[in-house]
Coordinates of C-alpha atoms and ligand atoms in Angstrom, one line a residue:
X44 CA -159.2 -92.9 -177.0
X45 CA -159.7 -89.3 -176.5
X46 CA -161.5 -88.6 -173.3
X47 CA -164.4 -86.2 -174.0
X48 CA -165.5 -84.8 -170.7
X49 CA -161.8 -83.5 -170.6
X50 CA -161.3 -82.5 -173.8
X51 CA -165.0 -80.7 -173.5
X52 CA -164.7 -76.9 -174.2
X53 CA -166.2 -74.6 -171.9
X54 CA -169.7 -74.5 -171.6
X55 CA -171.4 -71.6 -174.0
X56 CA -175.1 -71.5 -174.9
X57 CA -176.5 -72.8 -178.0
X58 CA -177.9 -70.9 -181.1
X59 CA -180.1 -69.0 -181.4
X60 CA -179.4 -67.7 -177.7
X61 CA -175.5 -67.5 -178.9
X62 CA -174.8 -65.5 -182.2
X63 CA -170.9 -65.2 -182.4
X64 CA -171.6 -62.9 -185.1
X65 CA -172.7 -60.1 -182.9
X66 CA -169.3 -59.4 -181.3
X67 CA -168.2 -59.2 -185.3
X68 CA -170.8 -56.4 -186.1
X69 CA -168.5 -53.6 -186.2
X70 CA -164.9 -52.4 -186.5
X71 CA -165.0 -51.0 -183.1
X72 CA -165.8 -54.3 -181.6
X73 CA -163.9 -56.1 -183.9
X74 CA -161.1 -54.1 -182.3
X75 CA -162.4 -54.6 -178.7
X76 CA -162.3 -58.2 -178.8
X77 CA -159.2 -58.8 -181.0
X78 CA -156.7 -61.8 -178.9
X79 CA -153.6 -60.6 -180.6
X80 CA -152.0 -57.4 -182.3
X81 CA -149.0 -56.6 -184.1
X82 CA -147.6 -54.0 -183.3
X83 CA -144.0 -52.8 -184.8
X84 CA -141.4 -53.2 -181.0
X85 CA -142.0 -57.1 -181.8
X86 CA -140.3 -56.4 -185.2
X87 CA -136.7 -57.4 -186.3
X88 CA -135.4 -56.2 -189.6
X89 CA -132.4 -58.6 -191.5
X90 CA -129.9 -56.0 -193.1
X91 CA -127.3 -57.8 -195.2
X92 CA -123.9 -55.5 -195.0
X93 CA -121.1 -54.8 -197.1
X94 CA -117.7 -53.0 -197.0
X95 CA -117.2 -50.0 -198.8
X96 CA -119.5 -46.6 -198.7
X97 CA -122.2 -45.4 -200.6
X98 CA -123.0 -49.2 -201.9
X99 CA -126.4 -50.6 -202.5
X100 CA -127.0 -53.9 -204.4
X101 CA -130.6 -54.7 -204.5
X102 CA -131.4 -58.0 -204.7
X103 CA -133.6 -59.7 -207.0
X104 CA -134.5 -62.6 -204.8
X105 CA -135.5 -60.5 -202.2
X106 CA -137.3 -57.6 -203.8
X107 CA -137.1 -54.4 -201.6
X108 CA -134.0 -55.4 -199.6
X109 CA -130.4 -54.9 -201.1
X110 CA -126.8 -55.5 -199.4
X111 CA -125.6 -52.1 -198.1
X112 CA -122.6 -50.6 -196.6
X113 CA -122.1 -49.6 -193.3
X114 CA -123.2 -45.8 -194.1
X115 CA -126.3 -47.0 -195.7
X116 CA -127.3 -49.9 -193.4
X117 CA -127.0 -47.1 -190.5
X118 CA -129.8 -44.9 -192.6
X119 CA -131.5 -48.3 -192.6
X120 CA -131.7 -49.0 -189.4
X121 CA -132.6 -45.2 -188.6
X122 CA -135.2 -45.5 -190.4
X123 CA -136.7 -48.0 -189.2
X124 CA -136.2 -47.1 -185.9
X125 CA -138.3 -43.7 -186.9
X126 CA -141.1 -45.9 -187.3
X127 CA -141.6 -48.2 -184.3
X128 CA -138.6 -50.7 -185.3
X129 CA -136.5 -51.4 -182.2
X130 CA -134.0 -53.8 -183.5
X131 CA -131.9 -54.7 -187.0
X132 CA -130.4 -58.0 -187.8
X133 CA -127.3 -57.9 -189.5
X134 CA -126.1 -60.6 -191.7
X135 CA -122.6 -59.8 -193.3
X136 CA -121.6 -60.8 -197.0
X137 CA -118.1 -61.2 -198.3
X138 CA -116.2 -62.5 -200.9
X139 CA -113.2 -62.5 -198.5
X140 CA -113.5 -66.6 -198.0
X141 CA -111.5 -69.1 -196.3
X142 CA -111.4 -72.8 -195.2
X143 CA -111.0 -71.2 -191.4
X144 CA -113.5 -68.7 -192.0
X145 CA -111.1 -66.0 -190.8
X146 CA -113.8 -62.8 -192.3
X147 CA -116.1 -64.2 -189.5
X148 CA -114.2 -62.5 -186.7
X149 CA -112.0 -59.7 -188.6
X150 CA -112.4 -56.6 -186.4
X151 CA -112.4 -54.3 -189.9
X152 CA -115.3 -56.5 -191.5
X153 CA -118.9 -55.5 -192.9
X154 CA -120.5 -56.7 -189.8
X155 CA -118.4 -55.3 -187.3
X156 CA -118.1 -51.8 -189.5
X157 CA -122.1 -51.7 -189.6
X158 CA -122.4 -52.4 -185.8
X159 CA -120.2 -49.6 -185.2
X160 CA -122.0 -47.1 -187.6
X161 CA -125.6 -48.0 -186.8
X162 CA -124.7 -47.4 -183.4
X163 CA -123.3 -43.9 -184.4
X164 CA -126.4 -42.8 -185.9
X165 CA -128.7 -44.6 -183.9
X166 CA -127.4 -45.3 -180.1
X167 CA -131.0 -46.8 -179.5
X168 CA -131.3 -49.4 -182.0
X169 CA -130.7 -52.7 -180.5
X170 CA -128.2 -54.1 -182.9
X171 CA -128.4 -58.2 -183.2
X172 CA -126.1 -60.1 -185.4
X173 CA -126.3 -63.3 -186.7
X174 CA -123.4 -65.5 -186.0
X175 CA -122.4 -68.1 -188.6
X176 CA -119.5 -69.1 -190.5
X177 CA -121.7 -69.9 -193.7
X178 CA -120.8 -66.6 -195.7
X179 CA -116.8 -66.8 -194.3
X180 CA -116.1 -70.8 -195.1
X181 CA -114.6 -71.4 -199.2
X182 CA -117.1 -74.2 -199.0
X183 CA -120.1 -72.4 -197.5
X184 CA -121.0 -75.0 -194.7
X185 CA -121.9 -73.1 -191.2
X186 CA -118.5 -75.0 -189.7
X187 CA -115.3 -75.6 -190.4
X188 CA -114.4 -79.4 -192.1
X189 CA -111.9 -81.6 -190.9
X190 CA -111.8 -84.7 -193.2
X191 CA -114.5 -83.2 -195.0
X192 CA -116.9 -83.2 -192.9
X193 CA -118.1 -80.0 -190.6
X194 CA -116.5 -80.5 -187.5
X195 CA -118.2 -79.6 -184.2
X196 CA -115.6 -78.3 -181.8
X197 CA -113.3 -77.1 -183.7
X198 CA -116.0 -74.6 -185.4
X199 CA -117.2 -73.8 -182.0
X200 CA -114.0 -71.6 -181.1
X201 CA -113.9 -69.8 -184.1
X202 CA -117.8 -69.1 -184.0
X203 CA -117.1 -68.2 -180.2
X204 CA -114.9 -66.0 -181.6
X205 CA -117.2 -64.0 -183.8
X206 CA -119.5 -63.4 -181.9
X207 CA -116.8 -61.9 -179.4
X208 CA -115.8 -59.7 -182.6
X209 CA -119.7 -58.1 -182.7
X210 CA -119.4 -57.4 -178.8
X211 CA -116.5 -55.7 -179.2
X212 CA -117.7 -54.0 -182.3
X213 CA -120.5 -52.8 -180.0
X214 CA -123.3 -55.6 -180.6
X215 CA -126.3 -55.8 -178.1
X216 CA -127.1 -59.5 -179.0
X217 CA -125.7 -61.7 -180.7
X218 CA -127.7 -64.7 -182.5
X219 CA -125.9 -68.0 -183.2
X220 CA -127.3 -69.7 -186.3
X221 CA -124.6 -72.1 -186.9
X222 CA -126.7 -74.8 -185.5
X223 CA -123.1 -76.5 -183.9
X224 CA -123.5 -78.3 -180.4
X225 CA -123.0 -76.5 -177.2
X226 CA -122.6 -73.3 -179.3
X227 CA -124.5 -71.2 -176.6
X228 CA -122.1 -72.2 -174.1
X229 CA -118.9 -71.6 -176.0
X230 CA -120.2 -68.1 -177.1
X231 CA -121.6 -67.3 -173.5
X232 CA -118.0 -68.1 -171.8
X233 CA -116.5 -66.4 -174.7
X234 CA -118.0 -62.9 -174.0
X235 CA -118.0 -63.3 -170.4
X236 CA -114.3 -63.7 -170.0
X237 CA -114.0 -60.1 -172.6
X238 CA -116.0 -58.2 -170.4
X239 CA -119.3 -58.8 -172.3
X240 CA -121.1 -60.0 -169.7
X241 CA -124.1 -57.7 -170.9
X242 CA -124.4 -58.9 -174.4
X243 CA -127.3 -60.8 -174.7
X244 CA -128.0 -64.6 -176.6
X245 CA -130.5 -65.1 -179.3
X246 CA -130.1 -68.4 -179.8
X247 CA -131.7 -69.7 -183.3
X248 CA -132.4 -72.8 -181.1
X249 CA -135.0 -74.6 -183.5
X250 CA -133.0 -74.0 -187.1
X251 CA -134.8 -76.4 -189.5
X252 CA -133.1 -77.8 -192.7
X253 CA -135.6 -75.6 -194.6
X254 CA -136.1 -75.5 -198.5
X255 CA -137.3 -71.5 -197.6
X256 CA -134.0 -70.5 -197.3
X257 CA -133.3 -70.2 -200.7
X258 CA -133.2 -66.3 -201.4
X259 CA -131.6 -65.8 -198.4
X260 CA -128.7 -68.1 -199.5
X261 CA -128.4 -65.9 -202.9
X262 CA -128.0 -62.7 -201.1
X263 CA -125.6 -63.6 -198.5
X264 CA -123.7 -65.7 -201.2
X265 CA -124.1 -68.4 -198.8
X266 CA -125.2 -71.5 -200.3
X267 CA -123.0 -74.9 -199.6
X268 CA -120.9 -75.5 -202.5
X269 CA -121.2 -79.5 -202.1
X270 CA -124.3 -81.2 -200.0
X271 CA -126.7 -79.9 -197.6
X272 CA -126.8 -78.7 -194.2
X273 CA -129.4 -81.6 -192.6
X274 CA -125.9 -82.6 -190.7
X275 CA -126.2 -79.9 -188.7
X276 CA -130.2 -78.5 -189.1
X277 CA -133.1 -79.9 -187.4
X278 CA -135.0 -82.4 -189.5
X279 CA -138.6 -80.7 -190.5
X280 CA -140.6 -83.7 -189.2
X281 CA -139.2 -83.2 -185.9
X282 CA -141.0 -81.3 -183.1
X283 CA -139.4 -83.5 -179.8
X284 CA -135.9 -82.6 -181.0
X285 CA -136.6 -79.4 -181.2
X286 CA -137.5 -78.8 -177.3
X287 CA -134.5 -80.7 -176.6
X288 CA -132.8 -78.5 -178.3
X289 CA -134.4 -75.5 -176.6
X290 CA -134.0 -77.3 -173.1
X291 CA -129.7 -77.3 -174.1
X292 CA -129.5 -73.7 -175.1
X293 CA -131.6 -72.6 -172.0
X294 CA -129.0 -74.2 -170.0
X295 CA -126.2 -73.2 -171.7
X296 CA -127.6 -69.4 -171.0
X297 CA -129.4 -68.4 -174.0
X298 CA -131.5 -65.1 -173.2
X299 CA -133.8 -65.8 -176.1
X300 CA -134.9 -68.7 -178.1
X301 CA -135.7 -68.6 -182.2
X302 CA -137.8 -71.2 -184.2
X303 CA -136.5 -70.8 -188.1
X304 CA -138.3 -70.4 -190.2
X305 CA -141.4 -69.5 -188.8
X306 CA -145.1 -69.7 -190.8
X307 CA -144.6 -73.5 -191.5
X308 CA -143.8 -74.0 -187.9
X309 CA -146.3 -72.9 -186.0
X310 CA -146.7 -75.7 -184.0
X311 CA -143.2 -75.9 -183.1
X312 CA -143.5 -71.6 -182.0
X313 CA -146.7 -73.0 -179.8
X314 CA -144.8 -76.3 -178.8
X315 CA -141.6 -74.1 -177.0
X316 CA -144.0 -71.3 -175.8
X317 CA -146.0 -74.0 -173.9
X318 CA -142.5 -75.5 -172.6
X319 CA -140.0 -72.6 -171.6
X320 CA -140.2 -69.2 -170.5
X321 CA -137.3 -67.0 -172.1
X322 CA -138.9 -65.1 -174.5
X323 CA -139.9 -66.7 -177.9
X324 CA -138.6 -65.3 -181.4
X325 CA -139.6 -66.3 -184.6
X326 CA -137.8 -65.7 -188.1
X327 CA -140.2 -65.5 -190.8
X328 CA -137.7 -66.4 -193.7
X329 CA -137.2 -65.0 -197.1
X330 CA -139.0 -67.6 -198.7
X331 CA -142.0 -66.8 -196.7
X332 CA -141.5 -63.2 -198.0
X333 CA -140.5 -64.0 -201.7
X334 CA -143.5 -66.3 -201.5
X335 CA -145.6 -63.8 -200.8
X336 CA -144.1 -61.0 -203.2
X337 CA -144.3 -63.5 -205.7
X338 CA -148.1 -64.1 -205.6
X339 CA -148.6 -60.5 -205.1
X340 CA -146.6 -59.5 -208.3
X341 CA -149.0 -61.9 -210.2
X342 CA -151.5 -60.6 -209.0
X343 CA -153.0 -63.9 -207.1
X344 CA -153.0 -61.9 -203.4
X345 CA -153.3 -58.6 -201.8
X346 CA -149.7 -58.4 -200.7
X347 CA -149.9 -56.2 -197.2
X348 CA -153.0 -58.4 -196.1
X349 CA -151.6 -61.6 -196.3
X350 CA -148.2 -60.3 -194.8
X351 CA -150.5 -58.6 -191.7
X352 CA -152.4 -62.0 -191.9
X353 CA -149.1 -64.1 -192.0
X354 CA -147.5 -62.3 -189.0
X355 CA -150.5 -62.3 -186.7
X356 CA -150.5 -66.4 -186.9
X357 CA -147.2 -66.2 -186.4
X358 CA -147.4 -64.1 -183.2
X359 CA -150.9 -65.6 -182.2
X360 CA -148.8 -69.0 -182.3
X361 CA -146.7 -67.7 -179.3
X362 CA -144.2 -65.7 -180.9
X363 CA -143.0 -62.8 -179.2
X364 CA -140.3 -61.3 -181.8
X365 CA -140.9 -61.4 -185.4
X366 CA -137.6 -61.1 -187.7
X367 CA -139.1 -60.4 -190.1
X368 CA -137.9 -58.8 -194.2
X369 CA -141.6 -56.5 -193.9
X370 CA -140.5 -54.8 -191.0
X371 CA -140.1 -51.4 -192.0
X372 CA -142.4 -51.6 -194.9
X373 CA -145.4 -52.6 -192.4
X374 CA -144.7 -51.0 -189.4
X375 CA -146.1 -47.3 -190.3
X376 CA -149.3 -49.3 -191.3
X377 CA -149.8 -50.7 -187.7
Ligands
PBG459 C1 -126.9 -68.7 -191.7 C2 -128.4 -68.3 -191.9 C3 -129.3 -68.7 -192.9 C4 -130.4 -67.9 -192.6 C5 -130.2 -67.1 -191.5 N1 -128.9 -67.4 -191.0 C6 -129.2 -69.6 -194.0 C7 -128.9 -71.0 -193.9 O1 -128.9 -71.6 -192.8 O2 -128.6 -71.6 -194.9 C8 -131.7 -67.9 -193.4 C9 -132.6 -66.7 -193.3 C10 -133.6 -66.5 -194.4 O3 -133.8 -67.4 -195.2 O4 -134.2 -65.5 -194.4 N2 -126.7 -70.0 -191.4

C-alpha cells in the first residue's frame, strides 16, 4: 500500500491559477529555469591506441573514431582539450596476445606509449586508462583461465600490474574494467607501494553483461573467443548487486565509481547517486552511440539532438562524468 499523504508532492495551485507553460514562454526562461546542463569538463573521450606512427584505422562500427598511434591519439587528445575536453580514455589494441596477457603491462606498449605522448603535447589533459586484460588474453576473457575458467586471483596480480605499468607510463587515473573481485584493492596496494600514491581509481564498479558492447568489442579486437562474460559482469536485472558492488570498491579505495553502460541504466546512475558520495561516472557505450549514428544515417532522428537529449538524462540521472564517443564532436556546440 502506498501511503499518499507521504508520497503527496508539494503543494502547487491548481489550473487556471497555475500555467506551467508560462515559465516555457521563451528561450531566455527556458534557460533560467533549466535543472541540468551539459557542459564539456563532465566529458570523457575513449581513444583506442596503437603502436606504430602516423596510423589511423577508422572503424566502421564506430563511425568517426578510428585506432590511432601514439602521435595521433596525442593530436586527439589536444584537440579535444582545445575545446572544453578535460580528460581521454585510452583503451589499447594489439595483436601481441597471450594466455598471461603479458601486452597488458609491457612498458613499450600502445597504451603506455600514448600516455607518454599525450602527456608531451598536452601536460593538462587528465589521462585515464582502462585497465583490462580482454584485448591482451589469446582467448579474449578480461582474466586469466586456470582449468578453463577465468580465474580471480590469479588475474588480479597481473591486472595490478597494468595498471602500475600506466602509472609509471605517467597515467592520472587508472579505470579497472576487468570486473575481477577485490580488484580496487589489489590495484590500490599495487600503486601505493610504486610510489603512485597520487594516481587516482575509476572504478567501473557497476559493469553490466551488456549486449551494447558490441562495436566496442570490434574495435579493440576484444570479443571472447568461446562464451560470454556474465561470469564475471553484473547481471542486467540487478540493481541490489550493483550497490553492493559499489559499497566493496568504496572500501577498497576507489576515488570514483562508473555505471556501464549508461542510457539503459538510469536507474542504477540514480540508485548509487542516492547511496554514496565519491563522484558518479557514467559510460555511455558504443552501442548507445552506433545506435544513435545508425538512426541518424537513415534518416529516422536528428543526430546532435538526440545525443544532447541522451546525455542530459544521463547527467540529470545523477551522473557526474560522461565517457562518452560524442565528446569532442559535441563539446564546441555546448
Ligand atoms: C573491457 C571493456 C569493454 C568496454 C570497456 N572496457 C568491453 C567489454 O567488457 O566487453 C566497453 C565499452 C563500450 O562498449 O564502449 N573489458
Amino acid at each position: 500500500m502506498i501511503d499518499r499523504a507521504a508520497a503527496a508532492p508539494p503543494a502547487v495551485a491548481p489550473f487556471p491559477q497555475a500555467r506551467p507553460r508560462r515559465l516555457r514562454a521563451s528561450a531566455t526562461l527556458r534557460r533560467m529555469v533549466r535543472e541540468t546542463r551539459l557542459t564539456p569538463d563532465r566529458f570523457v573521450l575513449p581513444l583506442f591506441v596503437v603502436e606504430g606512427a602516423g596510423v589511423t584505422q577508422p572503424l566502421d562500427s564506430l563511425p568517426g573514431h578510428a585506432r590511432l598511434s601514439a602521435d595521433l591519439a596525442a593530436q586527439a587528445a589536444r584537440q579535444a582539450y582545445a575545446v572544453g575536453v578535460p580528460a581521454v580514455l585510452l583503451f589499447g589494441v594489439t595483436d601481441r596476445k597471450d594466455e598471461s596477457a603479458s601486452g597488458a603491462h609491457d612498458p613499450g606498449g600502445a597504451v603506455q606509449t600514448a600516455i607518454a605522448a599525450i602527456k608531451d603535447a598536452e601536460p593538462d589533459v587528465v589521462v585515464v586508462t582502462d585497465v583490462c586484460l580482454c584485448a591482451y588474453t589469446d582467448h579474449g576473457h578480461c582474466g586469466i583461465l586456470v582449468d578453463g575458467e577465468v580465474a580471480n586471483d590469479v588475474s588480479l596480480e597481473v591486472i595490478a600490474r597494468a595498471a602500475v605499468s600506466h602509472a609509471d607510463a605517467g597515467a592520472d587515473v587508472v579505470a579497472p574494467s576487468d570486473m575481477m573481485d577485490g580488484r580496487v584493492g589489489a590495484i590500490r596496494s599495487a600503486l601505493d607501494a610504486e610510489g603512485h600514491e597520487g594516481v587516482s581509481i575509476m572504478s567501473y564498479a557497476a559493469k553490466y553483461a551488456s549486449a551494447f558492447y558490441s562495436p566496442f568489442r570490434d574495435a579493440a579486437g576484444s570479443a571472447p573467443a568461446f562464451g560470454d562474460r556474465r561470469g564475471y559482469q553484473l547481471d542486467p536485472g540487478n540493481v541490489r548487486e550493483a550497490l553492493r558492488e559499489c559499497a566493496l570498491d568504496v572500501g577498497e579505495g576507489a576515488d570514483v565509481l562508473m555505471v556501464k553502460p549508461a542510457l539503459p541504466y538510469l536507474d542504477v546512475i540514480r540508485a548509487v547517486r542516492e547511496r554514496f558520495e565519491l563522484p558518479l561516472a557514467a559510460y555511455s557505450v558504443s552501442g548507445e552511440y552506433a545506435m544513435l549514428k545508425a538512426a541518424a544515417a537513415a534518416g529516422d532522428v536528428d543526430e546532435r539532438a538526440a545525443a544532447l537529449e541522451s546525455l542530459t538524462a544521463i547527467r540529470r540521472a545523477g551522473a557526474d562524468i560522461v565517457v562518452t564517443y560524442w565528446a569532442k564532436e559535441l563539446a564546441p556546440w555546448l
